[in-house]
A tleap script that builds the chain and sets N, CA, C and O, in Angstrom:
source leaprc.protein.ff14SB
mol = sequence {
  NMET ARG ILE LEU LYS ARG ARG SER GLU LEU
  TRP ASN ILE ILE ILE SER GLU PRO SER ASN
  PRO TYR ILE LEU GLY ALA ASP GLN LEU PHE
  SER ARG GLU PHE TYR GLN ILE VAL GLU SER
  ARG LEU ALA ASP ASP GLY LEU PHE CYS GLN
  TRP ILE GLN THR TYR SER THR ASP ALA ASP
  THR PHE SER LEU ALA ILE ASN THR LEU GLN
  SER VAL PHE PRO TYR VAL TYR PRO PHE THR
  THR ASN GLY SER ASP TYR LEU PHE LEU ALA
  ALA ASN HIE LEU LEU ASP ALA LYS ASP TYR
  ASN THR LEU LEU ALA THR TYR SER ASN ASN
  PRO LYS ILE ILE GLY SER LEU ASN GLN VAL
  ASN VAL ARG SER THR GLU ASP ILE LEU GLY
  LYS PHE GLU SER TRP PRO LEU VAL LEU CSER
}
set mol.1.N position { 140.187 80.958 125.753 }
set mol.1.CA position { 141.412 81.708 125.691 }
set mol.1.C position { 141.818 81.900 124.233 }
set mol.1.O position { 142.336 82.953 123.864 }
set mol.2.N position { 141.585 80.886 123.410 }
set mol.2.CA position { 141.990 80.984 122.005 }
set mol.2.C position { 141.304 82.133 121.287 }
set mol.2.O position { 141.935 82.867 120.526 }
set mol.3.N position { 139.998 82.287 121.535 }
set mol.3.CA position { 139.255 83.368 120.878 }
set mol.3.C position { 139.836 84.714 121.280 }
set mol.3.O position { 140.025 85.584 120.430 }
set mol.4.N position { 140.118 84.893 122.548 }
set mol.4.CA position { 140.658 86.170 123.017 }
set mol.4.C position { 142.041 86.438 122.442 }
set mol.4.O position { 142.382 87.589 122.169 }
set mol.5.N position { 142.838 85.398 122.256 }
set mol.5.CA position { 144.170 85.571 121.679 }
set mol.5.C position { 144.108 85.906 120.193 }
set mol.5.O position { 144.946 86.654 119.689 }
set mol.6.N position { 143.128 85.361 119.497 }
set mol.6.CA position { 143.048 85.523 118.040 }
set mol.6.C position { 142.370 86.815 117.606 }
set mol.6.O position { 142.609 87.300 116.500 }
set mol.7.N position { 141.529 87.374 118.465 }
set mol.7.CA position { 140.749 88.544 118.067 }
set mol.7.C position { 141.245 89.771 118.815 }
set mol.7.O position { 141.632 89.687 119.980 }
set mol.8.N position { 141.230 90.894 118.146 }
set mol.8.CA position { 141.796 92.100 118.746 }
set mol.8.C position { 140.747 93.104 119.228 }
set mol.8.O position { 141.098 94.078 119.894 }
set mol.9.N position { 139.455 92.885 118.903 }
set mol.9.CA position { 138.459 93.876 119.308 }
set mol.9.C position { 138.261 93.875 120.821 }
set mol.9.O position { 138.570 92.904 121.512 }
set mol.10.N position { 137.738 94.992 121.309 }
set mol.10.CA position { 137.472 95.133 122.735 }
set mol.10.C position { 136.040 94.716 123.029 }
set mol.10.O position { 135.139 94.915 122.214 }
set mol.11.N position { 135.847 94.140 124.197 }
set mol.11.CA position { 134.547 93.628 124.617 }
set mol.11.C position { 134.074 94.419 125.830 }
set mol.11.O position { 134.885 94.883 126.631 }
set mol.12.N position { 132.754 94.571 125.960 }
set mol.12.CA position { 132.186 95.224 127.142 }
set mol.12.C position { 132.103 94.276 128.323 }
set mol.12.O position { 132.213 94.691 129.477 }
set mol.13.N position { 131.909 93.003 128.028 }
set mol.13.CA position { 131.844 91.998 129.093 }
set mol.13.C position { 132.406 90.687 128.560 }
set mol.13.O position { 132.160 90.301 127.417 }
set mol.14.N position { 133.159 90.019 129.410 }
set mol.14.CA position { 133.688 88.683 129.122 }
set mol.14.C position { 133.317 87.812 130.312 }
set mol.14.O position { 133.512 88.197 131.465 }
set mol.15.N position { 132.780 86.633 130.017 }
set mol.15.CA position { 132.357 85.710 131.075 }
set mol.15.C position { 133.122 84.402 130.918 }
set mol.15.O position { 133.212 83.851 129.821 }
set mol.16.N position { 133.670 83.914 132.023 }
set mol.16.CA position { 134.391 82.648 132.028 }
set mol.16.C position { 133.735 81.718 133.041 }
set mol.16.O position { 133.621 82.044 134.222 }
set mol.17.N position { 133.306 80.554 132.559 }
set mol.17.CA position { 132.691 79.546 133.424 }
set mol.17.C position { 133.418 78.222 133.224 }
set mol.17.O position { 132.846 77.257 132.716 }
set mol.18.N position { 134.695 78.187 133.631 }
set mol.18.CA position { 135.461 76.960 133.425 }
set mol.18.C position { 135.100 75.883 134.438 }
set mol.18.O position { 134.394 76.130 135.416 }
set mol.19.N position { 135.596 74.698 134.179 }
set mol.19.CA position { 135.434 73.601 135.122 }
set mol.19.C position { 136.309 73.880 136.341 }
set mol.19.O position { 136.799 74.995 136.516 }
set mol.20.N position { 136.498 72.886 137.162 }
set mol.20.CA position { 137.284 73.017 138.384 }
set mol.20.C position { 138.746 73.368 138.080 }
set mol.20.O position { 139.296 72.920 137.074 }
set mol.21.N position { 139.374 74.170 138.951 }
set mol.21.CA position { 140.761 74.594 138.709 }
set mol.21.C position { 141.763 73.443 138.632 }
set mol.21.O position { 142.838 73.600 138.053 }
set mol.22.N position { 141.428 72.296 139.205 }
set mol.22.CA position { 142.375 71.183 139.196 }
set mol.22.C position { 142.258 70.320 137.935 }
set mol.22.O position { 143.026 69.371 137.776 }
set mol.23.N position { 141.323 70.623 137.043 }
set mol.23.CA position { 141.160 69.875 135.796 }
set mol.23.C position { 142.183 70.355 134.783 }
set mol.23.O position { 142.311 71.555 134.543 }
set mol.24.N position { 142.907 69.424 134.192 }
set mol.24.CA position { 143.925 69.762 133.203 }
set mol.24.C position { 143.299 70.566 132.070 }
set mol.24.O position { 142.289 70.158 131.498 }
set mol.25.N position { 143.892 71.694 131.750 }
set mol.25.CA position { 143.377 72.584 130.721 }
set mol.25.C position { 142.546 73.699 131.313 }
set mol.25.O position { 142.736 74.865 130.967 }
set mol.26.N position { 141.617 73.356 132.211 }
set mol.26.CA position { 140.803 74.383 132.863 }
set mol.26.C position { 141.662 75.236 133.792 }
set mol.26.O position { 141.348 76.402 134.033 }
set mol.27.N position { 142.738 74.662 134.313 }
set mol.27.CA position { 143.604 75.409 135.214 }
set mol.27.C position { 144.157 76.663 134.548 }
set mol.27.O position { 144.435 77.649 135.231 }
set mol.28.N position { 144.322 76.644 133.223 }
set mol.28.CA position { 144.828 77.815 132.502 }
set mol.28.C position { 143.853 78.981 132.559 }
set mol.28.O position { 144.255 80.134 132.407 }
set mol.29.N position { 142.563 78.685 132.780 }
set mol.29.CA position { 141.551 79.735 132.836 }
set mol.29.C position { 141.456 80.382 134.214 }
set mol.29.O position { 140.556 81.180 134.476 }
set mol.30.N position { 142.394 80.030 135.089 }
set mol.30.CA position { 142.533 80.674 136.389 }
set mol.30.C position { 143.929 81.280 136.535 }
set mol.30.O position { 144.339 81.639 137.639 }
set mol.31.N position { 144.646 81.392 135.441 }
set mol.31.CA position { 146.037 81.839 135.485 }
set mol.31.C position { 146.164 83.349 135.293 }
set mol.31.O position { 145.268 83.998 134.754 }
set mol.32.N position { 147.278 83.886 135.736 }
set mol.32.CA position { 147.568 85.314 135.540 }
set mol.32.C position { 147.615 85.642 134.054 }
set mol.32.O position { 147.121 86.688 133.632 }
set mol.33.N position { 148.206 84.757 133.259 }
set mol.33.CA position { 148.272 84.987 131.812 }
set mol.33.C position { 146.870 85.134 131.217 }
set mol.33.O position { 146.631 86.043 130.422 }
set mol.34.N position { 145.952 84.258 131.591 }
set mol.34.CA position { 144.590 84.342 131.080 }
set mol.34.C position { 143.932 85.651 131.491 }
set mol.34.O position { 143.311 86.322 130.667 }
set mol.35.N position { 144.067 86.019 132.770 }
set mol.35.CA position { 143.447 87.255 133.241 }
set mol.35.C position { 144.053 88.477 132.549 }
set mol.35.O position { 143.345 89.452 132.297 }
set mol.36.N position { 145.329 88.438 132.243 }
set mol.36.CA position { 145.953 89.550 131.519 }
set mol.36.C position { 145.419 89.644 130.089 }
set mol.36.O position { 145.218 90.744 129.575 }
set mol.37.N position { 145.192 88.510 129.451 }
set mol.37.CA position { 144.601 88.510 128.113 }
set mol.37.C position { 143.187 89.083 128.184 }
set mol.37.O position { 142.810 89.919 127.363 }
set mol.38.N position { 142.407 88.632 129.165 }
set mol.38.CA position { 141.044 89.146 129.343 }
set mol.38.C position { 141.089 90.656 129.528 }
set mol.38.O position { 140.353 91.388 128.866 }
set mol.39.N position { 141.942 91.120 130.415 }
set mol.39.CA position { 142.029 92.549 130.711 }
set mol.39.C position { 142.379 93.348 129.454 }
set mol.39.O position { 141.862 94.447 129.250 }
set mol.40.N position { 143.246 92.803 128.623 }
set mol.40.CA position { 143.652 93.506 127.403 }
set mol.40.C position { 142.545 93.558 126.356 }
set mol.40.O position { 142.607 94.373 125.436 }
set mol.41.N position { 141.537 92.705 126.481 }
set mol.41.CA position { 140.432 92.658 125.521 }
set mol.41.C position { 139.166 93.362 126.018 }
set mol.41.O position { 138.155 93.396 125.316 }
set mol.42.N position { 139.225 93.922 127.228 }
set mol.42.CA position { 138.067 94.635 127.766 }
set mol.42.C position { 138.102 96.111 127.381 }
set mol.42.O position { 139.161 96.738 127.365 }
set mol.43.N position { 136.932 96.651 127.074 }
set mol.43.CA position { 136.801 98.093 126.889 }
set mol.43.C position { 137.135 98.780 128.218 }
set mol.43.O position { 137.175 98.133 129.264 }
set mol.44.N position { 137.374 100.091 128.166 }
set mol.44.CA position { 137.774 100.819 129.377 }
set mol.44.C position { 136.831 100.603 130.549 }
set mol.44.O position { 137.280 100.483 131.689 }
set mol.45.N position { 135.538 100.552 130.286 }
set mol.45.CA position { 134.581 100.335 131.370 }
set mol.45.C position { 134.024 98.915 131.348 }
set mol.45.O position { 132.939 98.657 131.870 }
set mol.46.N position { 134.784 97.989 130.735 }
set mol.46.CA position { 134.347 96.605 130.613 }
set mol.46.C position { 134.388 95.846 131.919 }
set mol.46.O position { 135.040 96.251 132.881 }
set mol.47.N position { 133.673 94.730 131.929 }
set mol.47.CA position { 133.582 93.882 133.120 }
set mol.47.C position { 133.918 92.443 132.765 }
set mol.47.O position { 133.603 91.967 131.674 }
set mol.48.N position { 134.547 91.771 133.682 }
set mol.48.CA position { 134.872 90.361 133.538 }
set mol.48.C position { 134.167 89.601 134.647 }
set mol.48.O position { 134.228 90.002 135.810 }
set mol.49.N position { 133.500 88.511 134.301 }
set mol.49.CA position { 132.800 87.674 135.266 }
set mol.49.C position { 133.460 86.300 135.285 }
set mol.49.O position { 133.531 85.628 134.256 }
set mol.50.N position { 133.941 85.885 136.448 }
set mol.50.CA position { 134.620 84.597 136.615 }
set mol.50.C position { 133.845 83.739 137.603 }
set mol.50.O position { 133.604 84.158 138.736 }
set mol.51.N position { 133.454 82.545 137.182 }
set mol.51.CA position { 132.781 81.589 138.050 }
set mol.51.C position { 133.833 80.728 138.720 }
set mol.51.O position { 134.747 80.236 138.058 }
set mol.52.N position { 133.714 80.540 140.025 }
set mol.52.CA position { 134.602 79.639 140.768 }
set mol.52.C position { 133.723 78.852 141.731 }
set mol.52.O position { 132.984 79.428 142.529 }
set mol.53.N position { 133.814 77.547 141.647 }
set mol.53.CA position { 133.043 76.699 142.561 }
set mol.53.C position { 133.912 76.299 143.742 }
set mol.53.O position { 135.139 76.291 143.650 }
set mol.54.N position { 133.262 75.968 144.852 }
set mol.54.CA position { 134.015 75.598 146.053 }
set mol.54.C position { 133.787 74.167 146.508 }
set mol.54.O position { 134.518 73.681 147.371 }
set mol.55.N position { 132.792 73.475 145.952 }
set mol.55.CA position { 132.444 72.162 146.496 }
set mol.55.C position { 133.522 71.107 146.291 }
set mol.55.O position { 133.539 70.113 147.017 }
set mol.56.N position { 134.419 71.285 145.332 }
set mol.56.CA position { 135.530 70.343 145.146 }
set mol.56.C position { 136.867 71.064 145.134 }
set mol.56.O position { 137.857 70.536 144.627 }
set mol.57.N position { 136.898 72.254 145.684 }
set mol.57.CA position { 138.109 73.063 145.680 }
set mol.57.C position { 138.507 73.376 147.111 }
set mol.57.O position { 137.686 73.852 147.895 }
set mol.58.N position { 139.764 73.110 147.458 }
set mol.58.CA position { 140.196 73.414 148.817 }
set mol.58.C position { 140.429 74.916 148.978 }
set mol.58.O position { 140.499 75.653 147.995 }
set mol.59.N position { 140.546 75.352 150.216 }
set mol.59.CA position { 140.667 76.781 150.525 }
set mol.59.C position { 141.902 77.403 149.884 }
set mol.59.O position { 141.848 78.541 149.418 }
set mol.60.N position { 143.009 76.673 149.856 }
set mol.60.CA position { 144.237 77.220 149.257 }
set mol.60.C position { 144.066 77.476 147.762 }
set mol.60.O position { 144.495 78.515 147.260 }
set mol.61.N position { 143.448 76.547 147.052 }
set mol.61.CA position { 143.228 76.711 145.616 }
set mol.61.C position { 142.248 77.846 145.352 }
set mol.61.O position { 142.451 78.651 144.444 }
set mol.62.N position { 141.192 77.906 146.145 }
set mol.62.CA position { 140.202 78.974 146.006 }
set mol.62.C position { 140.850 80.344 146.229 }
set mol.62.O position { 140.636 81.268 145.445 }
set mol.63.N position { 141.638 80.470 147.291 }
set mol.63.CA position { 142.327 81.730 147.586 }
set mol.63.C position { 143.335 82.095 146.499 }
set mol.63.O position { 143.468 83.262 146.131 }
set mol.64.N position { 144.039 81.089 145.992 }
set mol.64.CA position { 145.004 81.337 144.924 }
set mol.64.C position { 144.306 81.888 143.680 }
set mol.64.O position { 144.798 82.824 143.050 }
set mol.65.N position { 143.174 81.310 143.334 }
set mol.65.CA position { 142.425 81.779 142.160 }
set mol.65.C position { 141.985 83.227 142.349 }
set mol.65.O position { 142.110 84.033 141.427 }
set mol.66.N position { 141.476 83.565 143.518 }
set mol.66.CA position { 141.015 84.930 143.765 }
set mol.66.C position { 142.187 85.901 143.805 }
set mol.66.O position { 142.114 86.982 143.221 }
set mol.67.N position { 143.254 85.533 144.481 }
set mol.67.CA position { 144.423 86.408 144.540 }
set mol.67.C position { 145.028 86.629 143.159 }
set mol.67.O position { 145.501 87.724 142.859 }
set mol.68.N position { 145.016 85.600 142.319 }
set mol.68.CA position { 145.523 85.748 140.957 }
set mol.68.C position { 144.633 86.710 140.178 }
set mol.68.O position { 145.133 87.573 139.456 }
set mol.69.N position { 143.334 86.569 140.317 }
set mol.69.CA position { 142.398 87.486 139.669 }
set mol.69.C position { 142.659 88.919 140.129 }
set mol.69.O position { 142.699 89.840 139.313 }
set mol.70.N position { 142.835 89.104 141.434 }
set mol.70.CA position { 143.080 90.445 141.977 }
set mol.70.C position { 144.453 90.994 141.606 }
set mol.70.O position { 144.665 92.204 141.688 }
set mol.71.N position { 145.375 90.153 141.208 }
set mol.71.CA position { 146.687 90.649 140.793 }
set mol.71.C position { 146.615 91.370 139.450 }
set mol.71.O position { 147.513 92.135 139.099 }
set mol.72.N position { 145.542 91.123 138.703 }
set mol.72.CA position { 145.350 91.766 137.404 }
set mol.72.C position { 144.277 92.846 137.478 }
set mol.72.O position { 144.437 93.915 136.890 }
set mol.73.N position { 143.192 92.581 138.189 }
set mol.73.CA position { 142.073 93.520 138.285 }
set mol.73.C position { 142.045 94.136 139.686 }
set mol.73.O position { 141.997 93.411 140.680 }
set mol.74.N position { 142.075 95.465 139.768 }
set mol.74.CA position { 142.096 96.103 141.090 }
set mol.74.C position { 140.766 96.020 141.843 }
set mol.74.O position { 140.742 96.162 143.065 }
set mol.75.N position { 139.670 95.794 141.133 }
set mol.75.CA position { 138.359 95.721 141.774 }
set mol.75.C position { 137.719 94.379 141.461 }
set mol.75.O position { 137.442 94.061 140.304 }
set mol.76.N position { 137.488 93.599 142.504 }
set mol.76.CA position { 136.881 92.278 142.366 }
set mol.76.C position { 135.717 92.205 143.348 }
set mol.76.O position { 135.886 92.379 144.555 }
set mol.77.N position { 134.530 91.943 142.798 }
set mol.77.CA position { 133.295 91.934 143.584 }
set mol.77.C position { 132.724 90.523 143.616 }
set mol.77.O position { 132.369 89.979 142.570 }
set mol.78.N position { 132.631 89.927 144.790 }
set mol.78.CA position { 132.132 88.556 144.898 }
set mol.78.C position { 130.617 88.489 145.082 }
set mol.78.O position { 130.024 89.281 145.815 }
set mol.79.N position { 130.018 87.535 144.406 }
set mol.79.CA position { 128.594 87.240 144.548 }
set mol.79.C position { 128.452 85.767 144.897 }
set mol.79.O position { 129.128 84.926 144.306 }
set mol.80.N position { 127.594 85.447 145.838 }
set mol.80.CA position { 127.283 84.050 146.105 }
set mol.80.C position { 126.258 83.589 145.076 }
set mol.80.O position { 125.533 84.400 144.499 }
set mol.81.N position { 126.207 82.308 144.858 }
set mol.81.CA position { 125.182 81.774 143.962 }
set mol.81.C position { 124.343 80.786 144.749 }
set mol.81.O position { 123.347 81.167 145.362 }
set mol.82.N position { 124.735 79.521 144.737 }
set mol.82.CA position { 123.930 78.491 145.392 }
set mol.82.C position { 124.539 77.994 146.694 }
set mol.82.O position { 124.132 76.953 147.209 }
set mol.83.N position { 125.490 78.710 147.220 }
set mol.83.CA position { 126.126 78.311 148.468 }
set mol.83.C position { 127.473 77.651 148.274 }
set mol.83.O position { 128.305 77.690 149.181 }
set mol.84.N position { 127.718 77.043 147.119 }
set mol.84.CA position { 129.019 76.424 146.881 }
set mol.84.C position { 129.699 77.001 145.640 }
set mol.84.O position { 130.779 76.550 145.258 }
set mol.85.N position { 129.085 77.975 145.024 }
set mol.85.CA position { 129.662 78.619 143.850 }
set mol.85.C position { 129.706 80.122 144.074 }
set mol.85.O position { 128.884 80.688 144.795 }
set mol.86.N position { 130.687 80.752 143.438 }
set mol.86.CA position { 130.808 82.205 143.477 }
set mol.86.C position { 130.966 82.728 142.067 }
set mol.86.O position { 131.537 82.068 141.198 }
set mol.87.N position { 130.452 83.919 141.856 }
set mol.87.CA position { 130.734 84.683 140.654 }
set mol.87.C position { 131.522 85.897 141.096 }
set mol.87.O position { 131.131 86.606 142.024 }
set mol.88.N position { 132.640 86.129 140.420 }
set mol.88.CA position { 133.465 87.289 140.728 }
set mol.88.C position { 133.395 88.245 139.556 }
set mol.88.O position { 133.750 87.895 138.430 }
set mol.89.N position { 132.938 89.448 139.829 }
set mol.89.CA position { 132.887 90.491 138.826 }
set mol.89.C position { 134.153 91.310 139.008 }
set mol.89.O position { 134.389 91.869 140.080 }
set mol.90.N position { 134.971 91.382 137.958 }
set mol.90.CA position { 136.255 92.073 138.033 }
set mol.90.C position { 136.272 93.244 137.060 }
set mol.90.O position { 135.723 93.171 135.961 }
set mol.91.N position { 136.918 94.328 137.491 }
set mol.91.CA position { 136.955 95.533 136.669 }
set mol.91.C position { 138.212 96.329 136.984 }
set mol.91.O position { 138.876 96.120 138.000 }
set mol.92.N position { 138.511 97.244 136.078 }
set mol.92.CA position { 139.600 98.190 136.306 }
set mol.92.C position { 139.094 99.490 136.903 }
set mol.92.O position { 139.854 100.444 137.064 }
set mol.93.N position { 137.824 99.526 137.227 }
set mol.93.CA position { 137.241 100.734 137.799 }
set mol.93.C position { 136.295 100.353 138.928 }
set mol.93.O position { 135.732 99.258 138.957 }
set mol.94.N position { 136.142 101.274 139.842 }
set mol.94.CA position { 135.199 101.089 140.935 }
set mol.94.C position { 133.796 101.180 140.365 }
set mol.94.O position { 133.467 102.137 139.664 }
set mol.95.N position { 132.975 100.195 140.661 }
set mol.95.CA position { 131.603 100.225 140.169 }
set mol.95.C position { 130.833 101.341 140.874 }
set mol.95.O position { 131.013 101.584 142.068 }
set mol.96.N position { 129.971 102.012 140.106 }
set mol.96.CA position { 129.249 103.151 140.661 }
set mol.96.C position { 127.804 103.165 140.174 }
set mol.96.O position { 127.325 102.181 139.611 }
set mol.97.N position { 127.121 104.267 140.388 }
set mol.97.CA position { 125.706 104.382 140.020 }
set mol.97.C position { 125.497 104.178 138.525 }
set mol.97.O position { 124.482 103.611 138.123 }
set mol.98.N position { 126.429 104.624 137.699 }
set mol.98.CA position { 126.315 104.424 136.249 }
set mol.98.C position { 126.258 102.930 135.927 }
set mol.98.O position { 125.454 102.497 135.102 }
set mol.99.N position { 127.109 102.152 136.577 }
set mol.99.CA position { 127.114 100.705 136.348 }
set mol.99.C position { 125.807 100.081 136.817 }
set mol.99.O position { 125.267 99.191 136.159 }
set mol.100.N position { 125.299 100.547 137.953 }
set mol.100.CA position { 124.027 100.026 138.441 }
set mol.100.C position { 122.898 100.359 137.466 }
set mol.100.O position { 122.043 99.516 137.195 }
set mol.101.N position { 122.893 101.571 136.945 }
set mol.101.CA position { 121.860 101.965 135.986 }
set mol.101.C position { 121.948 101.134 134.714 }
set mol.101.O position { 120.923 100.789 134.126 }
set mol.102.N position { 123.169 100.809 134.283 }
set mol.102.CA position { 123.343 99.940 133.116 }
set mol.102.C position { 122.797 98.552 133.419 }
set mol.102.O position { 122.112 97.958 132.586 }
set mol.103.N position { 123.096 98.032 134.607 }
set mol.103.CA position { 122.565 96.736 135.027 }
set mol.103.C position { 121.043 96.752 135.014 }
set mol.103.O position { 120.409 95.842 134.479 }
set mol.104.N position { 120.470 97.774 135.597 }
set mol.104.CA position { 119.023 97.887 135.671 }
set mol.104.C position { 118.392 97.936 134.280 }
set mol.104.O position { 117.406 97.248 134.017 }
set mol.105.N position { 118.961 98.744 133.396 }
set mol.105.CA position { 118.420 98.868 132.038 }
set mol.105.C position { 118.579 97.567 131.266 }
set mol.105.O position { 117.663 97.146 130.561 }
set mol.106.N position { 119.732 96.933 131.395 }
set mol.106.CA position { 119.980 95.677 130.680 }
set mol.106.C position { 119.034 94.598 131.173 }
set mol.106.O position { 118.426 93.888 130.372 }
set mol.107.N position { 118.905 94.471 132.486 }
set mol.107.CA position { 118.021 93.464 133.061 }
set mol.107.C position { 116.573 93.725 132.663 }
set mol.107.O position { 115.873 92.809 132.231 }
set mol.108.N position { 116.129 94.942 132.801 }
set mol.108.CA position { 114.725 95.286 132.570 }
set mol.108.C position { 114.298 95.144 131.114 }
set mol.108.O position { 113.125 94.902 130.832 }
set mol.109.N position { 115.237 95.292 130.192 }
set mol.109.CA position { 114.895 95.316 128.771 }
set mol.109.C position { 115.260 94.038 128.020 }
set mol.109.O position { 115.246 94.024 126.789 }
set mol.110.N position { 115.581 92.979 128.732 }
set mol.110.CA position { 116.002 91.763 128.049 }
set mol.110.C position { 115.300 90.540 128.645 }
set mol.110.O position { 115.730 90.022 129.675 }
set mol.111.N position { 114.231 90.080 128.009 }
set mol.111.CA position { 113.488 88.925 128.530 }
set mol.111.C position { 114.346 87.667 128.657 }
set mol.111.O position { 114.098 86.847 129.540 }
set mol.112.N position { 115.347 87.498 127.795 }
set mol.112.CA position { 116.214 86.313 127.896 }
set mol.112.C position { 117.033 86.346 129.179 }
set mol.112.O position { 117.203 85.323 129.841 }
set mol.113.N position { 117.537 87.523 129.527 }
set mol.113.CA position { 118.292 87.646 130.779 }
set mol.113.C position { 117.366 87.396 131.962 }
set mol.113.O position { 117.722 86.670 132.890 }
set mol.114.N position { 116.187 87.991 131.930 }
set mol.114.CA position { 115.218 87.797 133.014 }
set mol.114.C position { 114.897 86.311 133.169 }
set mol.114.O position { 114.896 85.789 134.284 }
set mol.115.N position { 114.628 85.636 132.064 }
set mol.115.CA position { 114.307 84.204 132.117 }
set mol.115.C position { 115.458 83.375 132.639 }
set mol.115.O position { 115.259 82.464 133.442 }
set mol.116.N position { 116.660 83.684 132.188 }
set mol.116.CA position { 117.841 82.936 132.630 }
set mol.116.C position { 118.076 83.126 134.124 }
set mol.116.O position { 118.332 82.157 134.840 }
set mol.117.N position { 117.993 84.353 134.593 }
set mol.117.CA position { 118.218 84.605 136.015 }
set mol.117.C position { 117.090 84.058 136.886 }
set mol.117.O position { 117.327 83.675 138.032 }
set mol.118.N position { 115.877 84.017 136.362 }
set mol.118.CA position { 114.775 83.412 137.121 }
set mol.118.C position { 115.055 81.948 137.438 }
set mol.118.O position { 114.611 81.439 138.467 }
set mol.119.N position { 115.783 81.276 136.564 }
set mol.119.CA position { 116.110 79.863 136.780 }
set mol.119.C position { 116.999 79.660 138.005 }
set mol.119.O position { 117.035 78.568 138.572 }
set mol.120.N position { 117.716 80.707 138.414 }
set mol.120.CA position { 118.561 80.614 139.604 }
set mol.120.C position { 118.031 81.521 140.720 }
set mol.120.O position { 118.784 82.014 141.561 }
set mol.121.N position { 116.699 81.725 140.697 }
set mol.121.CA position { 115.993 82.477 141.749 }
set mol.121.C position { 116.444 83.931 141.883 }
set mol.121.O position { 116.401 84.499 142.974 }
set mol.122.N position { 116.867 84.520 140.793 }
set mol.122.CA position { 117.152 85.951 140.763 }
set mol.122.C position { 116.015 86.589 139.986 }
set mol.122.O position { 115.885 86.394 138.778 }
set mol.123.N position { 115.201 87.348 140.686 }
set mol.123.CA position { 113.982 87.889 140.076 }
set mol.123.C position { 113.983 89.417 139.966 }
set mol.123.O position { 113.006 90.011 139.508 }
set mol.124.N position { 115.083 90.049 140.388 }
set mol.124.CA position { 115.171 91.510 140.304 }
set mol.124.C position { 116.630 91.923 140.440 }
set mol.124.O position { 117.485 91.114 140.802 }
set mol.125.N position { 116.904 93.185 140.148 }
set mol.125.CA position { 118.265 93.679 140.355 }
set mol.125.C position { 118.606 93.691 141.845 }
set mol.125.O position { 119.773 93.551 142.211 }
set mol.126.N position { 117.605 93.857 142.703 }
set mol.126.CA position { 117.848 93.806 144.139 }
set mol.126.C position { 118.318 92.415 144.563 }
set mol.126.O position { 119.156 92.282 145.455 }
set mol.127.N position { 117.773 91.373 143.913 }
set mol.127.CA position { 118.238 90.010 144.184 }
set mol.127.C position { 119.711 89.866 143.812 }
set mol.127.O position { 120.480 89.215 144.519 }
set mol.128.N position { 120.094 90.480 142.695 }
set mol.128.CA position { 121.502 90.421 142.277 }
set mol.128.C position { 122.372 91.104 143.329 }
set mol.128.O position { 123.352 90.522 143.796 }
set mol.129.N position { 122.026 92.312 143.700 }
set mol.129.CA position { 122.823 93.058 144.674 }
set mol.129.C position { 122.825 92.378 146.039 }
set mol.129.O position { 123.792 92.501 146.790 }
set mol.130.N position { 121.765 91.671 146.361 }
set mol.130.CA position { 121.685 90.962 147.633 }
set mol.130.C position { 122.641 89.791 147.739 }
set mol.130.O position { 122.825 89.237 148.823 }
set mol.131.N position { 123.247 89.407 146.635 }
set mol.131.CA position { 124.178 88.293 146.647 }
set mol.131.C position { 125.627 88.736 146.823 }
set mol.131.O position { 126.531 87.901 146.777 }
set mol.132.N position { 125.869 90.045 147.025 }
set mol.132.CA position { 127.216 90.508 147.322 }
set mol.132.C position { 127.688 89.903 148.629 }
set mol.132.O position { 126.925 89.794 149.588 }
set mol.133.N position { 128.949 89.513 148.659 }
set mol.133.CA position { 129.560 89.033 149.897 }
set mol.133.C position { 130.240 90.192 150.637 }
set mol.133.O position { 130.160 90.282 151.862 }
set mol.134.N position { 130.889 91.053 149.908 }
set mol.134.CA position { 131.534 92.241 150.463 }
set mol.134.C position { 131.792 93.188 149.310 }
set mol.134.O position { 131.564 92.832 148.154 }
set mol.135.N position { 132.264 94.389 149.608 }
set mol.135.CA position { 132.433 95.386 148.533 }
set mol.135.C position { 133.700 96.152 148.725 }
set mol.135.O position { 133.700 97.027 149.590 }
set mol.136.N position { 134.775 95.934 148.032 }
set mol.136.CA position { 135.146 94.731 147.285 }
set mol.136.C position { 135.833 93.727 148.198 }
set mol.136.O position { 136.186 94.056 149.330 }
set mol.137.N position { 136.026 92.499 147.712 }
set mol.137.CA position { 136.667 91.428 148.454 }
set mol.137.C position { 138.175 91.663 148.484 }
set mol.137.O position { 138.775 91.967 147.453 }
set mol.138.N position { 138.781 91.527 149.638 }
set mol.138.CA position { 140.228 91.658 149.747 }
set mol.138.C position { 140.750 90.439 150.480 }
set mol.138.O position { 140.378 90.192 151.628 }
set mol.139.N position { 141.592 89.693 149.837 }
set mol.139.CA position { 142.250 88.532 150.454 }
set mol.139.C position { 143.757 88.765 150.411 }
set mol.139.O position { 144.270 89.409 149.496 }
set mol.140.N position { 144.443 88.245 151.389 }
set mol.140.CA position { 145.900 88.342 151.327 }
set mol.140.C position { 146.542 87.072 151.813 }
set mol.140.O position { 147.769 86.968 151.833 }
savepdb mol mol.pdb
quit
């Protein structure tokens, strides 16, 4: 959060992988204030990726985190990971074919990304898309 507060440039992607929401300090990385700071630092077509685990988080806390994220970003796309973790891709725009083509080009042209995703059994862009839970997630 400090880096985002101190720097004014816009980012194409911001990724947050905090600890559990109930950990003192990490709870701020699930707050509306944090998401508003993130949103203000994203380029117009930027994306925010938020990791949320469920193995030590109750349903109310999990729902609160997602609803807070959705209170700032109108489009939130959930991906499953290993069964107890989720990645939420948040944006101010509906993802479309242009975004998919960017994903495909980025994945295909970056051996570091390919290697990193192979470690979590993601071996293609189809594997990434296959981890969608719904399009988009709506909780109330």
